[in-house]
Short mmCIF file of C-alpha atoms in Angstrom, two decimals:
data_model
loop_
_atom_site.label_atom_id
_atom_site.label_comp_id
_atom_site.label_asym_id
_atom_site.label_seq_id
_atom_site.Cartn_x
_atom_site.Cartn_y
_atom_site.Cartn_z
CA MET A 1 23.46 -14.32 -35.55
CA ASN A 2 20.21 -16.08 -37.51
CA THR A 3 17.47 -14.17 -39.15
CA ILE A 4 15.02 -14.23 -36.69
CA SER A 5 17.39 -12.66 -33.98
CA LYS A 6 18.32 -10.29 -36.41
CA LYS A 7 15.16 -9.14 -36.92
CA LEU A 8 14.19 -9.07 -33.30
CA SER A 9 17.00 -6.92 -32.43
CA SER A 10 15.57 -4.40 -34.49
CA LEU A 11 12.58 -4.16 -31.79
CA ILE A 12 15.38 -4.23 -29.02
CA ASN A 13 16.62 -0.98 -30.87
CA TRP A 14 13.63 0.45 -31.49
CA MET A 15 12.75 4.12 -30.45
CA PRO A 16 9.14 5.19 -30.69
CA PRO A 17 8.33 8.85 -32.04
CA ASP A 18 9.03 12.01 -30.05
CA ASP A 19 5.33 13.29 -29.23
CA TRP A 20 4.98 9.85 -27.09
CA LEU A 21 5.85 10.12 -23.38
CA LYS A 22 7.97 7.69 -21.86
CA ILE A 23 7.80 6.46 -18.08
CA VAL A 24 10.40 3.69 -16.87
CA THR A 25 9.43 1.85 -13.85
CA ILE A 26 11.02 -0.48 -11.37
CA ASP A 27 8.50 -3.44 -10.55
CA ALA A 28 8.99 -5.22 -7.54
CA HIS A 29 6.33 -7.29 -4.90
CA SER A 30 6.09 -7.54 -0.99
CA ALA A 31 4.39 -10.71 0.13
CA GLY A 32 3.08 -10.97 -2.97
CA GLU A 33 1.31 -7.44 -3.58
CA PRO A 34 2.48 -5.38 -6.59
CA LEU A 35 4.55 -1.99 -6.56
CA ARG A 36 5.34 -0.01 -9.75
CA ILE A 37 7.94 2.36 -8.89
CA ILE A 38 7.93 5.20 -11.16
CA VAL A 39 11.62 6.21 -11.90
CA SER A 40 11.54 8.59 -14.74
CA GLY A 41 9.41 10.09 -17.14
CA PHE A 42 6.57 11.79 -14.92
CA PRO A 43 6.36 15.47 -15.04
CA GLU A 44 7.47 17.63 -12.50
CA ILE A 45 5.33 18.21 -9.38
CA LYS A 46 4.60 21.22 -7.47
CA GLY A 47 3.99 21.77 -3.43
CA LYS A 48 5.73 22.26 -0.35
CA THR A 49 4.17 19.14 1.43
CA ILE A 50 3.40 15.34 0.54
CA LEU A 51 -0.31 16.58 0.61
CA GLU A 52 0.17 19.75 -1.56
CA TYR A 53 2.02 17.15 -3.91
CA ARG A 54 -0.53 14.54 -3.87
CA ARG A 55 -3.16 17.35 -4.40
CA PHE A 56 -1.64 18.64 -7.18
CA VAL A 57 -0.68 15.10 -8.91
CA LYS A 58 -4.76 14.57 -8.81
CA GLU A 59 -5.73 17.77 -10.30
CA ASN A 60 -2.85 17.82 -13.16
CA TYR A 61 -1.67 14.10 -13.61
CA ASP A 62 -4.00 11.59 -12.43
CA HIS A 63 -4.46 10.13 -15.90
CA LEU A 64 -0.94 9.12 -15.68
CA ARG A 65 -1.84 7.09 -12.75
CA THR A 66 -4.55 5.53 -14.36
CA SER A 67 -2.53 4.93 -17.66
CA LEU A 68 0.20 3.16 -15.58
CA LEU A 69 -2.21 0.87 -13.22
CA TRP A 70 -5.14 0.26 -15.47
CA GLU A 71 -5.21 -2.17 -18.08
CA PRO A 72 -3.88 -2.37 -20.78
CA ARG A 73 -0.42 -1.67 -18.57
CA GLY A 74 -1.84 -2.49 -15.38
CA HIS A 75 -4.84 -4.41 -13.80
CA ALA A 76 -7.52 -3.66 -11.50
CA ASP A 77 -5.40 -4.45 -8.51
CA MET A 78 -2.29 -3.13 -9.74
CA TYR A 79 -0.25 -0.29 -7.54
CA GLY A 80 2.07 1.68 -7.49
CA CYS A 81 4.14 4.90 -6.15
CA LEU A 82 5.60 7.89 -6.94
CA ILE A 83 9.14 9.65 -5.23
CA THR A 84 8.79 13.04 -4.25
CA PRO A 85 11.55 15.03 -2.83
CA SER A 86 11.65 15.22 1.14
CA VAL A 87 9.21 17.84 2.78
CA SER A 88 11.32 17.41 6.37
CA GLN A 89 14.47 18.07 7.51
CA GLU A 90 15.26 14.37 8.74
CA ALA A 91 13.85 12.56 5.25
CA ASP A 92 15.72 10.60 2.65
CA PHE A 93 12.72 11.35 0.19
CA GLY A 94 9.27 11.59 0.02
CA VAL A 95 6.38 9.16 -1.84
CA LEU A 96 3.28 9.11 -2.96
CA PHE A 97 1.22 5.89 -3.04
CA LEU A 98 -1.18 5.25 -6.03
CA HIS A 99 -3.82 2.17 -6.47
CA ASN A 100 -6.63 2.10 -8.63
CA GLU A 101 -8.77 4.92 -6.85
CA GLY A 102 -6.55 7.29 -6.05
CA TYR A 103 -3.96 7.86 -3.63
CA SER A 104 -3.46 6.03 -0.35
CA THR A 105 -2.02 7.99 2.96
CA MET A 106 0.12 5.62 4.05
CA CYS A 107 1.44 2.10 2.65
CA GLY A 108 3.43 -0.54 4.32
CA HIS A 109 4.41 -2.97 1.74
CA ALA A 110 5.35 -0.14 -0.17
CA ILE A 111 7.60 1.19 2.27
CA ILE A 112 8.92 -2.33 2.90
CA THR A 113 9.67 -2.89 -0.95
CA LEU A 114 11.21 0.81 -1.95
CA THR A 115 13.38 0.44 1.30
CA LYS A 116 14.63 -2.97 -0.53
CA VAL A 117 14.61 -1.44 -4.18
CA LEU A 118 16.18 2.02 -2.92
CA ILE A 119 19.36 0.14 -1.35
CA GLU A 120 20.01 -2.57 -3.56
CA THR A 121 19.76 -0.25 -6.68
CA GLY A 122 22.33 2.40 -5.34
CA PHE A 123 19.56 4.87 -4.58
CA LEU A 124 20.37 4.78 -0.88
CA GLN A 125 23.79 4.12 0.51
CA MET A 126 23.95 0.73 1.81
CA LYS A 127 25.14 0.31 5.67
CA SER A 128 25.46 -3.21 7.15
CA PRO A 129 24.50 -4.67 9.24
CA GLU A 130 21.22 -2.31 9.20
CA THR A 131 20.62 0.41 6.89
CA GLU A 132 17.86 3.46 7.96
CA VAL A 133 15.65 5.14 6.16
CA LYS A 134 13.43 8.16 6.66
CA ILE A 135 10.46 8.52 4.41
CA ASP A 136 7.85 11.27 4.00
CA THR A 137 4.61 10.23 3.46
CA PRO A 138 1.13 11.66 3.39
CA ALA A 139 0.31 10.19 6.80
CA GLY A 140 3.80 11.34 8.44
CA LEU A 141 7.09 10.29 8.68
CA VAL A 142 8.00 6.92 8.83
CA THR A 143 11.40 5.27 9.36
CA SER A 144 12.27 2.14 7.99
CA TYR A 145 15.50 -0.22 9.00
CA ALA A 146 16.87 -2.69 6.06
CA LYS A 147 18.91 -5.67 7.74
CA ILE A 148 21.92 -6.35 5.30
CA GLU A 149 23.56 -9.66 5.05
CA ASN A 150 25.93 -10.32 2.17
CA ASN A 151 25.09 -7.09 0.39
CA ARG A 152 21.92 -7.37 0.09
CA VAL A 153 18.44 -6.44 1.77
CA LYS A 154 17.46 -9.76 3.59
CA SER A 155 14.48 -8.04 5.17
CA VAL A 156 12.39 -4.79 6.14
CA TYR A 157 10.98 -3.92 9.22
CA PHE A 158 9.51 -0.27 9.62
CA HIS A 159 8.32 2.14 12.49
CA ASN A 160 4.79 3.43 11.62
CA VAL A 161 3.32 6.59 12.32
CA PRO A 162 1.02 6.77 15.63
CA SER A 163 -1.56 4.09 15.46
CA PHE A 164 -4.64 4.39 17.25
CA VAL A 165 -8.04 2.95 18.10
CA LEU A 166 -11.57 4.99 17.34
CA ALA A 167 -14.16 2.58 17.97
CA LEU A 168 -14.35 -0.90 19.21
CA ASP A 169 -17.41 -3.28 18.69
CA GLU A 170 -19.77 -0.94 16.59
CA LEU A 171 -22.56 -2.58 14.64
CA VAL A 172 -23.75 -1.81 10.98
CA THR A 173 -26.55 -3.74 9.35
CA ILE A 174 -26.11 -4.99 5.72
CA GLN A 175 -28.71 -5.58 3.22
CA SER A 176 -27.29 -9.16 2.04
CA ILE A 177 -25.63 -10.38 5.52
CA GLY A 178 -27.25 -8.90 8.11
CA LYS A 179 -26.00 -7.09 11.88
CA ILE A 180 -22.03 -7.55 11.94
CA ARG A 181 -19.56 -6.37 14.46
CA TYR A 182 -16.29 -4.40 13.76
CA ASP A 183 -13.72 -2.30 15.13
CA LEU A 184 -12.37 0.96 13.48
CA ALA A 185 -8.43 1.80 13.97
CA PHE A 186 -5.88 3.83 11.98
CA GLY A 187 -2.30 2.49 10.94
CA GLY A 188 -1.51 5.24 8.76
CA ALA A 189 -4.99 4.83 7.54
CA PHE A 190 -8.18 3.96 8.81
CA TYR A 191 -10.02 0.33 8.36
CA ALA A 192 -12.74 -1.47 9.89
CA PHE A 193 -11.98 -4.81 11.01
CA VAL A 194 -14.88 -7.42 10.87
CA ASN A 195 -14.36 -11.35 12.02
CA ALA A 196 -14.62 -13.10 8.59
CA LYS A 197 -17.33 -15.47 10.22
CA GLU A 198 -19.52 -12.78 10.28
CA ILE A 199 -19.65 -12.77 6.80
CA GLY A 200 -19.85 -16.98 6.75
CA LEU A 201 -16.45 -16.81 4.26
CA SER A 202 -13.33 -18.41 4.78
CA LEU A 203 -10.24 -16.48 3.68
CA ILE A 204 -9.09 -18.06 0.74
CA PRO A 205 -8.49 -17.21 -2.72
CA GLU A 206 -11.48 -19.13 -4.25
CA ASN A 207 -13.54 -16.85 -2.30
CA PHE A 208 -12.01 -13.85 -3.74
CA GLN A 209 -14.43 -12.13 -5.74
CA LYS A 210 -17.02 -12.69 -2.81
CA LEU A 211 -14.67 -10.97 -0.07
CA ILE A 212 -14.05 -7.88 -2.58
CA GLN A 213 -18.38 -7.76 -3.02
CA SER A 214 -18.93 -7.98 0.81
CA GLY A 215 -16.00 -5.72 1.78
CA VAL A 216 -17.53 -2.89 -0.69
CA GLU A 217 -20.66 -3.41 0.79
CA ILE A 218 -19.97 -3.39 4.58
CA LYS A 219 -16.97 -0.17 3.54
CA LYS A 220 -20.32 1.75 2.20
CA ALA A 221 -22.27 0.73 5.27
CA ILE A 222 -19.82 2.15 7.56
CA ILE A 223 -19.19 5.27 5.18
CA ASP A 224 -23.23 6.35 5.57
CA LYS A 225 -23.48 5.87 9.30
CA GLN A 226 -20.19 6.67 11.10
CA SER A 227 -17.91 9.86 10.88
CA ILE A 228 -14.01 9.03 10.63
CA VAL A 229 -12.07 12.01 11.98
CA HIS A 230 -8.28 12.26 12.14
CA PRO A 231 -7.15 14.34 14.84
CA PHE A 232 -5.08 16.70 13.12
CA GLU A 233 -5.33 16.13 9.34
CA LYS A 234 -8.70 16.53 7.20
CA GLU A 235 -7.12 14.26 4.51
CA LEU A 236 -6.54 11.40 6.21
CA SER A 237 -10.25 11.31 7.98
CA PHE A 238 -11.79 8.72 5.58
CA LEU A 239 -12.54 5.01 5.61
CA TYR A 240 -9.95 3.37 3.46
CA GLY A 241 -10.83 -0.52 3.60
CA ILE A 242 -12.25 -3.22 5.23
CA ILE A 243 -9.84 -5.95 6.82
CA PHE A 244 -11.33 -9.43 7.56
CA VAL A 245 -9.88 -11.37 9.88
CA ASP A 246 -9.94 -15.11 10.67
CA GLU A 247 -7.72 -17.94 12.38
CA PRO A 248 -4.19 -18.52 10.51
CA LEU A 249 -4.32 -21.31 8.21
CA SER A 250 -0.08 -22.08 8.98
CA ASP A 251 0.90 -23.23 12.25
CA GLU A 252 3.58 -20.60 11.73
CA ALA A 253 0.98 -17.75 11.72
CA ASP A 254 -0.97 -16.22 14.98
CA SER A 255 -3.84 -14.67 12.40
CA ARG A 256 -5.06 -14.11 8.97
CA ASN A 257 -6.09 -10.56 7.30
CA VAL A 258 -7.31 -10.18 4.10
CA CYS A 259 -8.01 -6.49 2.88
CA VAL A 260 -10.37 -4.97 0.45
CA PHE A 261 -9.85 -1.50 0.01
CA ALA A 262 -9.92 1.28 -2.66
CA ASN A 263 -12.44 0.60 -5.42
CA GLY A 264 -12.91 -3.24 -4.57
CA GLU A 265 -9.00 -3.71 -4.53
CA ILE A 266 -7.59 -6.47 -2.45
CA ASP A 267 -4.79 -6.70 -1.20
CA ARG A 268 -1.91 -9.39 -1.70
CA CYS A 269 -0.15 -8.70 1.73
CA PRO A 270 -1.20 -8.96 4.94
CA THR A 271 -1.62 -4.88 4.48
CA GLY A 272 1.51 -3.38 6.41
CA THR A 273 -0.97 -0.69 7.53
CA GLY A 274 -3.49 -2.89 8.67
CA VAL A 275 -1.16 -5.02 10.55
CA SER A 276 -0.49 -1.40 12.55
CA ALA A 277 -4.05 -0.88 13.31
CA ARG A 278 -4.28 -4.08 14.66
CA MET A 279 -1.59 -3.79 17.03
CA ALA A 280 -3.57 -0.62 18.38
CA ILE A 281 -6.83 -2.95 18.70
CA HIS A 282 -5.01 -5.98 19.99
CA HIS A 283 -2.92 -3.30 22.67
CA MET A 284 -6.16 -1.90 23.97
CA ARG A 285 -7.79 -4.57 24.52
CA GLY A 286 -4.65 -6.23 26.78
CA GLU A 287 -3.91 -9.09 24.22
CA ILE A 288 -0.45 -7.40 22.80
CA GLY A 289 2.20 -5.75 24.91
CA ILE A 290 5.07 -3.68 24.30
CA GLY A 291 7.80 -5.78 22.28
CA GLU A 292 5.18 -8.91 22.15
CA GLN A 293 4.84 -9.86 18.32
CA MET A 294 2.26 -11.55 15.94
CA VAL A 295 2.67 -13.00 12.73
CA ILE A 296 -0.03 -12.02 10.01
CA GLU A 297 -0.85 -13.85 7.06
CA SER A 298 -2.77 -13.28 4.01
CA ILE A 299 -5.13 -14.65 1.50
CA ILE A 300 -1.93 -16.25 -0.66
CA ASP A 301 -0.18 -17.26 2.95
CA SER A 302 2.45 -14.84 3.24
CA ARG A 303 3.54 -13.35 6.12
CA TYR A 304 4.30 -9.93 7.97
CA LYS A 305 5.74 -9.66 11.40
CA GLY A 306 3.86 -6.95 13.54
CA SER A 307 4.93 -5.70 17.31
CA ILE A 308 4.55 -2.44 19.26
CA VAL A 309 7.62 -0.08 19.69
CA LYS A 310 6.03 1.75 22.30
CA ALA A 311 2.99 3.26 23.55
CA ILE A 312 2.48 7.11 23.28
CA GLU A 313 -0.38 10.19 23.47
CA TYR A 314 -1.74 11.35 19.99
CA GLY A 315 -4.01 14.04 20.32
CA PRO A 316 -6.70 12.37 22.39
CA TYR A 317 -6.29 9.00 22.02
CA LYS A 318 -3.75 6.27 23.44
CA ALA A 319 -1.97 5.34 20.57
CA VAL A 320 1.22 3.13 19.66
CA ILE A 321 3.88 3.09 17.28
CA PRO A 322 4.17 -0.53 15.43
CA ARG A 323 6.82 -1.96 14.05
CA VAL A 324 5.97 -4.29 10.57
CA GLU A 325 8.63 -6.58 9.28
CA GLY A 326 8.44 -8.33 5.64
CA THR A 327 10.56 -9.18 2.51
CA ALA A 328 10.53 -7.93 -1.12
CA HIS A 329 11.95 -8.53 -4.63
CA ILE A 330 12.58 -6.48 -7.45
CA ILE A 331 10.62 -8.16 -10.66
CA GLY A 332 11.25 -5.85 -13.49
CA ARG A 333 11.88 -3.03 -15.10
CA ASN A 334 9.61 -1.18 -17.78
CA GLU A 335 9.62 1.59 -20.38
CA PHE A 336 5.75 2.55 -20.76
CA PHE A 337 4.80 4.41 -24.08
CA ILE A 338 1.71 6.78 -23.89
CA ASP A 339 0.67 7.39 -27.65
CA PRO A 340 -1.05 10.86 -27.65
CA ASN A 341 -3.56 9.04 -30.12
CA ASP A 342 -4.15 5.97 -28.45
CA SER A 343 -7.93 6.58 -27.69
CA LEU A 344 -7.10 3.98 -24.67
CA LYS A 345 -3.79 5.85 -23.40
CA ASN A 346 -5.44 6.73 -20.18
CA GLY A 347 -6.35 2.91 -19.14
CA PHE A 348 -9.29 0.80 -18.40
CA ILE A 349 -10.24 -1.38 -15.80
CA LEU A 350 -12.29 -4.39 -16.00
CA ARG A 351 -12.94 -7.11 -13.45
#
């Protein structure tokens, strides 16, 4: 071993002081959208339901969300999750979803990624040719299915919570754009869907910042205009994001999604909960039937497959149970240190 190698080994073996917090994560992505999975070091959380867990973390440990997702450990578009004990009898575990502004109610890309990671790392038992996983989320119980080939997870699909349309062909006036038309639907979270032609922008990476700007402005205008109420849960009653829709750029896809959510965060994947809400819209319009499939691409051309398992009644709404399928990949394992004397220990965001 040469001198440099010996010195570098000291870095590998270095341990931080005892008063530093140490948090280990597995990092992965689905269709390009990151997921930082917290696996150790997070303090114990309390509650009897997933929403109580979420409330407890928000009130007591929100600084750890910002520490792990914001700079310098993350970035403005980082996404994460915290695994919790299950709260329903049938679930394997529960999960809280974390983003730059707070806590999601459901997240399709995280369900796909978690299923892949937890099976391939041995947290869950792998069963060929398909492994079923039941997950408690703030929006309800979600069931995912991992397709197994050669002892690896080839792809994952999930059956989402009931998804339904709240309104079609609504109008809102945006100061910088004018009057635009939108549809409003729930797919685990509420989204407003806007045709990209309404804002005169192509859904391409070069328009990244312009799409964020338009999405933030449209979201605020809709929130000011319209009451958004979930039929059963007050904590789900808010507009989460704006999804711009356009024709696909690939012959292998049927449509294109770009979601601007939370505090101007832009989704790299086609947005699993957004695809779910779209299934409800297309079904209500008579554009897709039970078992029929759509391929929806993202701003970076990655794809999810969306379809409808069945139609149901959900409170006052005609709803569907969507199926969304995609792939995921593990990209790293991190051990983060939080120095109590670091003035920036809780993170910051610059765009």
